[in-house]
PDB file of N, CA and C in Angstrom:
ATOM      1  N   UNK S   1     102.962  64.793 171.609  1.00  0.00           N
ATOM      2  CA  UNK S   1     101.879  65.023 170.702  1.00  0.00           C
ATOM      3  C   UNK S   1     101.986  64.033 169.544  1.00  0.00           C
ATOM      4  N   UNK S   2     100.677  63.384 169.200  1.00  0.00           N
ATOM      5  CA  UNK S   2     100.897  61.961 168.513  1.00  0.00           C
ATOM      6  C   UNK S   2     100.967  63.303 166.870  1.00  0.00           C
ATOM      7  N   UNK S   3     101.525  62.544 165.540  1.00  0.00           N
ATOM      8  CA  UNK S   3     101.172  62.792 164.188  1.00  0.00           C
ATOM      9  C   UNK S   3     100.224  62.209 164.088  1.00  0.00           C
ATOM     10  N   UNK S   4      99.043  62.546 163.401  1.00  0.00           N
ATOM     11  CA  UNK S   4      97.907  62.121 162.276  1.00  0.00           C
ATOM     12  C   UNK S   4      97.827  62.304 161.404  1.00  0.00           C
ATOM     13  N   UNK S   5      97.719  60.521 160.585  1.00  0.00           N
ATOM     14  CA  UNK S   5      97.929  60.382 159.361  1.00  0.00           C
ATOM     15  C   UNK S   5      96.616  60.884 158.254  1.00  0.00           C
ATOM     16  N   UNK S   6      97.146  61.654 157.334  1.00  0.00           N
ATOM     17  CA  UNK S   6      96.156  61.851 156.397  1.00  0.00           C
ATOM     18  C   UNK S   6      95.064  60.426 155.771  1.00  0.00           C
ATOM     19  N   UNK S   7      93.875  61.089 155.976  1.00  0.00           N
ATOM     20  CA  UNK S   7      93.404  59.720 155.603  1.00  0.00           C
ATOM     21  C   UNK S   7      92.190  60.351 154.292  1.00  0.00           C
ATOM     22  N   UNK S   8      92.608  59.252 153.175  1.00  0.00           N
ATOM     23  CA  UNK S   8      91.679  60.049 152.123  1.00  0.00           C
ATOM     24  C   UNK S   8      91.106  57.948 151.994  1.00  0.00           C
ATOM     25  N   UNK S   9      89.704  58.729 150.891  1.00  0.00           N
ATOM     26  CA  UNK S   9      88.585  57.285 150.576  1.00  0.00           C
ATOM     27  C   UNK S   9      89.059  56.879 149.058  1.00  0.00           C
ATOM     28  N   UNK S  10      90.133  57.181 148.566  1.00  0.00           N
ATOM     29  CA  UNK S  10      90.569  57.077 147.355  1.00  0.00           C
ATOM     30  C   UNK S  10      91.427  55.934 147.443  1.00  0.00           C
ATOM     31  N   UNK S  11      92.025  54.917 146.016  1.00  0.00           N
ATOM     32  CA  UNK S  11      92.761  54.648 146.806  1.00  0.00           C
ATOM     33  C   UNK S  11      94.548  54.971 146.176  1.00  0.00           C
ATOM     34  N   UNK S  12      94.381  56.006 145.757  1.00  0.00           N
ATOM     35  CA  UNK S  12      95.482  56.957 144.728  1.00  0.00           C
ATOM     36  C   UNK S  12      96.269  56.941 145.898  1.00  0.00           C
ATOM     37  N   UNK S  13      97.396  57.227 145.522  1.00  0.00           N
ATOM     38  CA  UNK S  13      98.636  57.247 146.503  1.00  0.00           C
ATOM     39  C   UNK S  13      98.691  58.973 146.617  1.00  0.00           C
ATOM     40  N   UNK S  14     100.120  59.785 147.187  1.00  0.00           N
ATOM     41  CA  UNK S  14     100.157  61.134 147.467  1.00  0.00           C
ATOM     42  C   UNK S  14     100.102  62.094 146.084  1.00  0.00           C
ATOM     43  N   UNK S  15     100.834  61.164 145.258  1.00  0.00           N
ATOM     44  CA  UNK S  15     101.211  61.823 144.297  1.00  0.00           C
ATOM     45  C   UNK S  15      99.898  61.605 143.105  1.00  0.00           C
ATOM     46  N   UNK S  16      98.892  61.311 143.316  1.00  0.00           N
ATOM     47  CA  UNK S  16      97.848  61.429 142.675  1.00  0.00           C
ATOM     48  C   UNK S  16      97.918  59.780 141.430  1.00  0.00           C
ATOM     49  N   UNK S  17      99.009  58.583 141.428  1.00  0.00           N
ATOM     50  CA  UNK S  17      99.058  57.909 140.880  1.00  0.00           C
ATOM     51  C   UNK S  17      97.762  56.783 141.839  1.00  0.00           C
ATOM     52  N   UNK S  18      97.258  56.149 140.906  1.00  0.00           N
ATOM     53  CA  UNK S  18      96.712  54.510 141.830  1.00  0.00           C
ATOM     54  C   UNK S  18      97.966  53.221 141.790  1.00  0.00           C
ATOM     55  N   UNK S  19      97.836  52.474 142.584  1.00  0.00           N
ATOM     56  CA  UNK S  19      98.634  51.685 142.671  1.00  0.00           C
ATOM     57  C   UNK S  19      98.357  50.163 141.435  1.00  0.00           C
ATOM     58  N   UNK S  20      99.819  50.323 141.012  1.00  0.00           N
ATOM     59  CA  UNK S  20      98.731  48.508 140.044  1.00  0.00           C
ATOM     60  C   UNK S  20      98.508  49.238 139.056  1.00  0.00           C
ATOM     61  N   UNK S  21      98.297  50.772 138.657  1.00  0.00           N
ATOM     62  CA  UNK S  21      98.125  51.145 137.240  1.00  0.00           C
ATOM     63  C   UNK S  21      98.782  51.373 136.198  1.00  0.00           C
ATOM     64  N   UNK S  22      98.236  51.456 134.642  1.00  0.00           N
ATOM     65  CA  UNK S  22      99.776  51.385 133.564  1.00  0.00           C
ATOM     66  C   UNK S  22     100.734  52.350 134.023  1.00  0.00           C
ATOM     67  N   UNK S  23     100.480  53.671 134.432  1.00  0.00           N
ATOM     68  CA  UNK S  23     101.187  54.646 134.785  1.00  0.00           C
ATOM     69  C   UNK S  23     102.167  54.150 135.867  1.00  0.00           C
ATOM     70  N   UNK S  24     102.358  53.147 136.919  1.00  0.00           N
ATOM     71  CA  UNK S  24     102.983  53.385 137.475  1.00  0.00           C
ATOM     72  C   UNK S  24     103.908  51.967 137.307  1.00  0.00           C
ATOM     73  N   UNK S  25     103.905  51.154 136.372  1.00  0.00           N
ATOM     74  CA  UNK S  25     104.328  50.043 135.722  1.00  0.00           C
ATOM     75  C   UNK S  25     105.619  50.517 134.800  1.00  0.00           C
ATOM     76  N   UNK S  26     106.601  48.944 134.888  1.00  0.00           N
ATOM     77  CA  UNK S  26     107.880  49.524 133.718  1.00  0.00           C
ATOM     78  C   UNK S  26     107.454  49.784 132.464  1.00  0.00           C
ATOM     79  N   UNK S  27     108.008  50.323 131.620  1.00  0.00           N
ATOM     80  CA  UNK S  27     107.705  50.250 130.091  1.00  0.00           C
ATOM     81  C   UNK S  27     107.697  49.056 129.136  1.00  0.00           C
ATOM     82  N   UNK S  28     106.756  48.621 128.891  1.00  0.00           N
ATOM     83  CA  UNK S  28     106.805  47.607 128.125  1.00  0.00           C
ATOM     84  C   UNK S  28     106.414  46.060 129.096  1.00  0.00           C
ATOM     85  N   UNK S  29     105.850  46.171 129.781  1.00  0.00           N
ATOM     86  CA  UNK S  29     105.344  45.065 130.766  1.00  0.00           C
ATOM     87  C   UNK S  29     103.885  44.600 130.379  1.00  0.00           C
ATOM     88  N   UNK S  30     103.622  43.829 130.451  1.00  0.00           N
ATOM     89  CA  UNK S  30     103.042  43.178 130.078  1.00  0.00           C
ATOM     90  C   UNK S  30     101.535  42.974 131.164  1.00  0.00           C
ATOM     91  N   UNK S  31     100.043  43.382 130.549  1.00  0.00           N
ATOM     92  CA  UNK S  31      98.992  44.230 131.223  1.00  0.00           C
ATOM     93  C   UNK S  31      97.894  42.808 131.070  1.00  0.00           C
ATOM     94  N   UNK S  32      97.506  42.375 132.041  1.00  0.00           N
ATOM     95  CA  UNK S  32      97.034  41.342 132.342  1.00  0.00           C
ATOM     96  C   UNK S  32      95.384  41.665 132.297  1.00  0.00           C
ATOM     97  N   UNK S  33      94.298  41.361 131.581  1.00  0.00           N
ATOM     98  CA  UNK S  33      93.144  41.690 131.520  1.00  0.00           C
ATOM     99  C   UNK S  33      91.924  40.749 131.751  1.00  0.00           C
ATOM    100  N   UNK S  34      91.496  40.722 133.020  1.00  0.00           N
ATOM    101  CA  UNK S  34      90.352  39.578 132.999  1.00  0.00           C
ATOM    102  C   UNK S  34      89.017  40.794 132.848  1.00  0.00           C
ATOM    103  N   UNK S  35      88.345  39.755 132.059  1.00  0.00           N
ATOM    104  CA  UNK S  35      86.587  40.134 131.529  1.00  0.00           C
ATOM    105  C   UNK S  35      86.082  39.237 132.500  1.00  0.00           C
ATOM    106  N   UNK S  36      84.959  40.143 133.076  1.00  0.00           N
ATOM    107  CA  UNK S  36      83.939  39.061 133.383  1.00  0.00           C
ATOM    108  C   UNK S  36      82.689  39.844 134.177  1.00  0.00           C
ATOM    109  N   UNK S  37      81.297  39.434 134.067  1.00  0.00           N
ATOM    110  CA  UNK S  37      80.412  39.836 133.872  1.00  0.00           C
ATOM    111  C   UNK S  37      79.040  39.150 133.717  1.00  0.00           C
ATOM    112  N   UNK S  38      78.050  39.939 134.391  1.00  0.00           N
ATOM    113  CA  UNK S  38      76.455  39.218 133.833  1.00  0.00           C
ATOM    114  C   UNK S  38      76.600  38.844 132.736  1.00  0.00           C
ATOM    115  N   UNK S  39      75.772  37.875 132.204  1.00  0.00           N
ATOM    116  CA  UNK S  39      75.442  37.400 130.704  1.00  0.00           C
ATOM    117  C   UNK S  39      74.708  38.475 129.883  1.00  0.00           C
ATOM    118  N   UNK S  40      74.834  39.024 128.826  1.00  0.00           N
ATOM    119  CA  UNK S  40      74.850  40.061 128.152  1.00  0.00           C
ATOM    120  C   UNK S  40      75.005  41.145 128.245  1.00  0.00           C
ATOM    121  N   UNK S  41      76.267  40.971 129.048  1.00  0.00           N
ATOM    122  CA  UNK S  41      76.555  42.571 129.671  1.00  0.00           C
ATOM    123  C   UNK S  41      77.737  43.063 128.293  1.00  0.00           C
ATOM    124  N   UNK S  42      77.627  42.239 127.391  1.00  0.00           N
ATOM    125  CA  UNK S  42      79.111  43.151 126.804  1.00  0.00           C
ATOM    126  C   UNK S  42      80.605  42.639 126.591  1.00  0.00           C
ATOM    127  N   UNK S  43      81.022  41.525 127.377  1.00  0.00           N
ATOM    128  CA  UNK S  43      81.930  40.782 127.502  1.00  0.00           C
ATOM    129  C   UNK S  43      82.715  40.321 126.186  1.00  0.00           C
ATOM    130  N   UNK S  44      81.861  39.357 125.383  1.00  0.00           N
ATOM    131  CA  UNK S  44      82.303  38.526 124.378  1.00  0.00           C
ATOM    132  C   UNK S  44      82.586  40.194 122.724  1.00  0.00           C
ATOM    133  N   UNK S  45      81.327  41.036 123.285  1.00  0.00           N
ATOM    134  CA  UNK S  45      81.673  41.939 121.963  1.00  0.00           C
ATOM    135  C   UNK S  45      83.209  43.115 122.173  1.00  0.00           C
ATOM    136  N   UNK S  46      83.286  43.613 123.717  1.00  0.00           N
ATOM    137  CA  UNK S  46      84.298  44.122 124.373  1.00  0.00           C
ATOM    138  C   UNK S  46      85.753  43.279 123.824  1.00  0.00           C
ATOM    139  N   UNK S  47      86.196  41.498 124.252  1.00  0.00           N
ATOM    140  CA  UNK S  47      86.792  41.256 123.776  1.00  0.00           C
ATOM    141  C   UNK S  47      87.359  40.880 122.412  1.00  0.00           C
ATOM    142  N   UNK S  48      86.616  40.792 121.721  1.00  0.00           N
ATOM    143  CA  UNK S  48      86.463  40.749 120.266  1.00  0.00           C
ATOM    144  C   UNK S  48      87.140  42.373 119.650  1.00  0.00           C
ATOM    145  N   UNK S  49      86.262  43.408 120.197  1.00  0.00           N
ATOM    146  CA  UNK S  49      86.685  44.889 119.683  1.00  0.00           C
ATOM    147  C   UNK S  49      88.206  44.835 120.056  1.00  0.00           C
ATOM    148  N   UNK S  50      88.371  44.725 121.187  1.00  0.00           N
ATOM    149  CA  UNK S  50      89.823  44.808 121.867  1.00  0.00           C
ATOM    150  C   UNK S  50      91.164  43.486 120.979  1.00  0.00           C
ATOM    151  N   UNK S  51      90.245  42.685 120.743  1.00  0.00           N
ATOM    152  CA  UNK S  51      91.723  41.725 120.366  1.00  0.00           C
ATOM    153  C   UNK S  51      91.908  42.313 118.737  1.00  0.00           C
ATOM    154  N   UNK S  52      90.753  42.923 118.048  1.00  0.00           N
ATOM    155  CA  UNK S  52      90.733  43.468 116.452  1.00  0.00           C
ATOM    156  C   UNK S  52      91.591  44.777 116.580  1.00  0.00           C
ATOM    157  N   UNK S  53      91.238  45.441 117.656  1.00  0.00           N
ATOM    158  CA  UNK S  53      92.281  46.590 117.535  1.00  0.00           C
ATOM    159  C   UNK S  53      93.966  46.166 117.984  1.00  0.00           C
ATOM    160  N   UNK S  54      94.212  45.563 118.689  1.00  0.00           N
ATOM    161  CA  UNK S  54      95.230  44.930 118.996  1.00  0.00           C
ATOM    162  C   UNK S  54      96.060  44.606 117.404  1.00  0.00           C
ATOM    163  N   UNK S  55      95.452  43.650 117.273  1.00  0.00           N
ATOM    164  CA  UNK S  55      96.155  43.053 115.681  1.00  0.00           C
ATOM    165  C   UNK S  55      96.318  43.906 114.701  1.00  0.00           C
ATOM    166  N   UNK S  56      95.039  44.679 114.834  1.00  0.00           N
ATOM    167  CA  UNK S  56      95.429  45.674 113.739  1.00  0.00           C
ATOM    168  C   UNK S  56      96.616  46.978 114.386  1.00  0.00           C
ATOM    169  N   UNK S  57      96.816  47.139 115.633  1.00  0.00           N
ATOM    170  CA  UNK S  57      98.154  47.578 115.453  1.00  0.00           C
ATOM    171  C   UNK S  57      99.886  46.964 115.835  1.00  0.00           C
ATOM    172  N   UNK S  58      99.705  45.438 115.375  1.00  0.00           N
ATOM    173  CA  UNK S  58     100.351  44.738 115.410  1.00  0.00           C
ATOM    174  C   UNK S  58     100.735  44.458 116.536  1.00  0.00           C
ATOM    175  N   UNK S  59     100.104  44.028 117.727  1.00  0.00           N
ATOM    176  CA  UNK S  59     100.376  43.708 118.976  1.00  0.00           C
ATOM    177  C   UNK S  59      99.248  42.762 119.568  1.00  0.00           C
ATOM    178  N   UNK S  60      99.305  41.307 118.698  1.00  0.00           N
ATOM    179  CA  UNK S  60      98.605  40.147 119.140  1.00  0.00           C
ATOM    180  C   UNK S  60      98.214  40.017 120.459  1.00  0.00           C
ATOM    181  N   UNK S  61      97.379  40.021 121.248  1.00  0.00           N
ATOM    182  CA  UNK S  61      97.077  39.580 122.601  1.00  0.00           C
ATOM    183  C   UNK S  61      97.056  38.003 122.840  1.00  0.00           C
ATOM    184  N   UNK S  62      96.954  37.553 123.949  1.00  0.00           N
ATOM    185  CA  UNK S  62      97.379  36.535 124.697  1.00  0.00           C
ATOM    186  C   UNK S  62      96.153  36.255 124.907  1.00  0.00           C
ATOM    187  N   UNK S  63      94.974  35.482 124.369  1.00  0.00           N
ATOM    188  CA  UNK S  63      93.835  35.474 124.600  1.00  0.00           C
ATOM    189  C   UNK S  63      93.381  34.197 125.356  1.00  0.00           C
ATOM    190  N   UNK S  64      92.535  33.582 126.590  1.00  0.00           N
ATOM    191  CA  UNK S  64      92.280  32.927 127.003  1.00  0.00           C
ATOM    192  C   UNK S  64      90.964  32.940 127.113  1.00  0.00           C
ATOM    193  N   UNK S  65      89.923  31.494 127.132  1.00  0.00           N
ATOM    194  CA  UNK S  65      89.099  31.724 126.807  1.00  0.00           C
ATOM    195  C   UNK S  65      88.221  30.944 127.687  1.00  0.00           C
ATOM    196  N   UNK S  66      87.481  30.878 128.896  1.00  0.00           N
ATOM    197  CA  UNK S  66      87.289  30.272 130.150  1.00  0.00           C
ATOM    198  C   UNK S  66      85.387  29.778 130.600  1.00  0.00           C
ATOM    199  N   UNK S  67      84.950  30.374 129.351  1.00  0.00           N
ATOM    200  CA  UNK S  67      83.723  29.754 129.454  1.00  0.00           C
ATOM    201  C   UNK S  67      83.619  28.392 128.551  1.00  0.00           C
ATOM    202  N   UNK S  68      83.659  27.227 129.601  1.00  0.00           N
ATOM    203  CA  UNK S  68      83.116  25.953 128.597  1.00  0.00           C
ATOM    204  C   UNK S  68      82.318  25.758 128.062  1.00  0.00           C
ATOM    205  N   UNK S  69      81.182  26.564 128.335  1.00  0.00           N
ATOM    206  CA  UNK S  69      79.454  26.917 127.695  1.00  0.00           C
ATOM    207  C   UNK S  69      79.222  27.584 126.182  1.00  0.00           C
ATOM    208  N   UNK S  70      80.472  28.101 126.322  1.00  0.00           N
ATOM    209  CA  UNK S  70      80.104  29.445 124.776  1.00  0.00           C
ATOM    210  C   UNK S  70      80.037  28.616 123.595  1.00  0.00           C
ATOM    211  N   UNK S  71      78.497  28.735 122.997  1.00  0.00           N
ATOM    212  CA  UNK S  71      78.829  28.090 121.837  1.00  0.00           C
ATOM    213  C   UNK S  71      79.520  28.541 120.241  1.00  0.00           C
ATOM    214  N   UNK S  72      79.813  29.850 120.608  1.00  0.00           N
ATOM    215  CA  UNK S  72      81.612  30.151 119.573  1.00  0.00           C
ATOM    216  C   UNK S  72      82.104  31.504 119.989  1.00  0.00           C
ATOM    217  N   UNK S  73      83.272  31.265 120.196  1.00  0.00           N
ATOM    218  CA  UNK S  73      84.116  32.578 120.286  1.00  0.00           C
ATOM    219  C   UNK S  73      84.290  33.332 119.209  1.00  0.00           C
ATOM    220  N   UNK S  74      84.346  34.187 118.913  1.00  0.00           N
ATOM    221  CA  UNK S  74      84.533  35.055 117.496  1.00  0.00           C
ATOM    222  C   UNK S  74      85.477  36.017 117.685  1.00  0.00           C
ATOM    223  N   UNK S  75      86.751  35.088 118.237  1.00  0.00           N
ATOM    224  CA  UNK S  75      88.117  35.787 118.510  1.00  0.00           C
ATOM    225  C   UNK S  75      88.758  34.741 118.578  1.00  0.00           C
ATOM    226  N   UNK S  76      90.254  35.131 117.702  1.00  0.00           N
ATOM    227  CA  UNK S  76      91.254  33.770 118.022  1.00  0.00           C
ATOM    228  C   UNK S  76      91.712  33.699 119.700  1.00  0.00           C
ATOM    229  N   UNK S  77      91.383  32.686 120.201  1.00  0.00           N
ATOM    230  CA  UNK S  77      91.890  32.146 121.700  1.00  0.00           C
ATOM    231  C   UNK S  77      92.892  31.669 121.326  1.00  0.00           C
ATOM    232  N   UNK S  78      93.855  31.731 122.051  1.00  0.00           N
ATOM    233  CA  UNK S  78      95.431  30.800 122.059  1.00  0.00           C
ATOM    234  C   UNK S  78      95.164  29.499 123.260  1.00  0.00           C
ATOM    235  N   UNK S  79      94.108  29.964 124.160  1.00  0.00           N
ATOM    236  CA  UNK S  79      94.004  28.502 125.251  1.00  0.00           C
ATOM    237  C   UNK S  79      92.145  28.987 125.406  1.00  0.00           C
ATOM    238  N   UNK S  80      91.710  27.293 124.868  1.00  0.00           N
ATOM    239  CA  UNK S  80      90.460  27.465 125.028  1.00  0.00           C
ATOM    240  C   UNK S  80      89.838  26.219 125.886  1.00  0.00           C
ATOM    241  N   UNK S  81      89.381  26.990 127.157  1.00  0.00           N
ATOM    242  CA  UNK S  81      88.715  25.469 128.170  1.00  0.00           C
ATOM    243  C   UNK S  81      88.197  24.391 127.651  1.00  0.00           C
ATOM    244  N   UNK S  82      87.058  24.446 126.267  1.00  0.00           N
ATOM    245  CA  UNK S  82      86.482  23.939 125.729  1.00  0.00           C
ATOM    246  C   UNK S  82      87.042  22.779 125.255  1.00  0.00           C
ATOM    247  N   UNK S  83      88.612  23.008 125.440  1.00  0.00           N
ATOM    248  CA  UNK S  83      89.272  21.683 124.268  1.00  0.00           C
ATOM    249  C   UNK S  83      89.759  20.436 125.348  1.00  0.00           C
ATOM    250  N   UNK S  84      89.156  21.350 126.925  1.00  0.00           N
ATOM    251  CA  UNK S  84      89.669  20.513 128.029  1.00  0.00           C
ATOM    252  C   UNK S  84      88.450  19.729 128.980  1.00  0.00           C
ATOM    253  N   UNK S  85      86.986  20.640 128.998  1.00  0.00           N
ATOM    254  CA  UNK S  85      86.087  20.817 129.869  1.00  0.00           C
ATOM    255  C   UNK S  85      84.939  20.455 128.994  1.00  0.00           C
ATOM    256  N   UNK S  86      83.993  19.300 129.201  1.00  0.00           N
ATOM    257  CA  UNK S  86      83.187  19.176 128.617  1.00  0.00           C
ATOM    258  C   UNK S  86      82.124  19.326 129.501  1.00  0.00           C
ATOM    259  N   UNK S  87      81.339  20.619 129.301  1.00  0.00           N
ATOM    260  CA  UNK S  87      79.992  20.891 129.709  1.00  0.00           C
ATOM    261  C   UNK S  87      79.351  20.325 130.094  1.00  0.00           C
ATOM    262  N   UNK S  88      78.750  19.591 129.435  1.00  0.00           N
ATOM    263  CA  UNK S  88      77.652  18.872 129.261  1.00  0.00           C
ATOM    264  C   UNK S  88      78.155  17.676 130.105  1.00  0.00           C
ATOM    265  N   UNK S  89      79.091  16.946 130.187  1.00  0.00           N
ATOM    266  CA  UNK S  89      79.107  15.953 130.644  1.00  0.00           C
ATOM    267  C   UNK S  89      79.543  16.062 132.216  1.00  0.00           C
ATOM    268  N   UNK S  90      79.703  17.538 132.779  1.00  0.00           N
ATOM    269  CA  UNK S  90      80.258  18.455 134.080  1.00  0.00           C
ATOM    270  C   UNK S  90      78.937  17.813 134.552  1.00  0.00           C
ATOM    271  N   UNK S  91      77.925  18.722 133.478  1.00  0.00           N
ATOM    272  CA  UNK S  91      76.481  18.658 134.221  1.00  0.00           C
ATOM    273  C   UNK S  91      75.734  17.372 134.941  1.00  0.00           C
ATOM    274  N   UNK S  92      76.543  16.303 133.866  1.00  0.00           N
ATOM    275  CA  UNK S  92      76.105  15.008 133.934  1.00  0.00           C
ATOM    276  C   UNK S  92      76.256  14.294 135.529  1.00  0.00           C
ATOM    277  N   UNK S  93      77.561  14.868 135.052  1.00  0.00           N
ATOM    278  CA  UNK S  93      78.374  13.926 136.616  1.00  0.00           C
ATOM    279  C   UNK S  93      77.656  14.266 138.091  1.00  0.00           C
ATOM    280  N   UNK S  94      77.729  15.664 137.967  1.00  0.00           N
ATOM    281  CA  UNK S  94      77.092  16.543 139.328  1.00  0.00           C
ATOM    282  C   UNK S  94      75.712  16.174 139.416  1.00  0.00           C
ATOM    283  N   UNK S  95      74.438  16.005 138.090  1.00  0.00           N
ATOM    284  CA  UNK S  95      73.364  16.134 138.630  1.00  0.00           C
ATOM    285  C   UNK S  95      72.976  17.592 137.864  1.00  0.00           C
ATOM    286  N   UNK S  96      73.394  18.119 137.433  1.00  0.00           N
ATOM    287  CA  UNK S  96      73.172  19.425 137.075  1.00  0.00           C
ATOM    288  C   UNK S  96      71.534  19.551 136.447  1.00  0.00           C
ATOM    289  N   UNK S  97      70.785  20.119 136.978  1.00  0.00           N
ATOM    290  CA  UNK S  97      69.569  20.318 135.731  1.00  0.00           C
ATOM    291  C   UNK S  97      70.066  20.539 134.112  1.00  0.00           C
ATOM    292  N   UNK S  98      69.309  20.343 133.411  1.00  0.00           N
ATOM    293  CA  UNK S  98      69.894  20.370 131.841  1.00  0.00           C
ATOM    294  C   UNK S  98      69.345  21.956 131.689  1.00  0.00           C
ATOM    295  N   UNK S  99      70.140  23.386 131.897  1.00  0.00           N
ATOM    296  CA  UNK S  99      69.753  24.257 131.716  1.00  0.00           C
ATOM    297  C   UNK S  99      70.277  24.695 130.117  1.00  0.00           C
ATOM    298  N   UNK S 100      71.347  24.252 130.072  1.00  0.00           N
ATOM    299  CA  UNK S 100      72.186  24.152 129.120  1.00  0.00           C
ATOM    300  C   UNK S 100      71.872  23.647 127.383  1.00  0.00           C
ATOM    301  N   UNK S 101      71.707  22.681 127.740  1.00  0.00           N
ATOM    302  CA  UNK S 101      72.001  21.313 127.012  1.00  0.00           C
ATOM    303  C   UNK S 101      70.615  21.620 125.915  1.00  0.00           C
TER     304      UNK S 101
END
């Protein structure tokens, strides 16, 4: 007689934890956060709220900042594409329509 395995649509483990979540991480490890999203979905004000509460309880975030388009971040970035990736001149090379520009 074969066993059959429980099969649930979740993807929580037995003990009711998900896998990959803070709960099931060491203490004090370090929580990796990508944003990303339609254009005015919330993104740029989300990270902004999040890096102000951060500082204000003394725990600076690691901020990266990956749109070459944005014309200003209103959060300190520690690595910003912008200082690497020039837009406009991306567009140039490819052919890009000037949607931008």
């Amino acid at each position: 007689m074969a066993a059959a395995a429980a099969r649930t649509d979740s993807p929580e483990d037995q003990d009711g934890s998900v896998p990959g979540a803070a709960g099931g991480s060491a203490p004090g490890s370090p929580v990796c956060l990508i944003v990303l999203g339609m254009a005015g979905s919330g993104k740029t004000t989300f990270v902004q709220r999040l890096t102000a509460h951060l500082h204000s309880q003394n725990s600076a975030p690691y901020v990266i900042n990956l749109d070459p388009a944005v014309h200003e971040v209103p959060f300190p970035a520690n690595i910003d594409i912008r200082d690497t990736v020039n837009y406009k001149e991306v567009m140039k090379q490819y052919s890009f329509p000037n949607l931008f520009i």
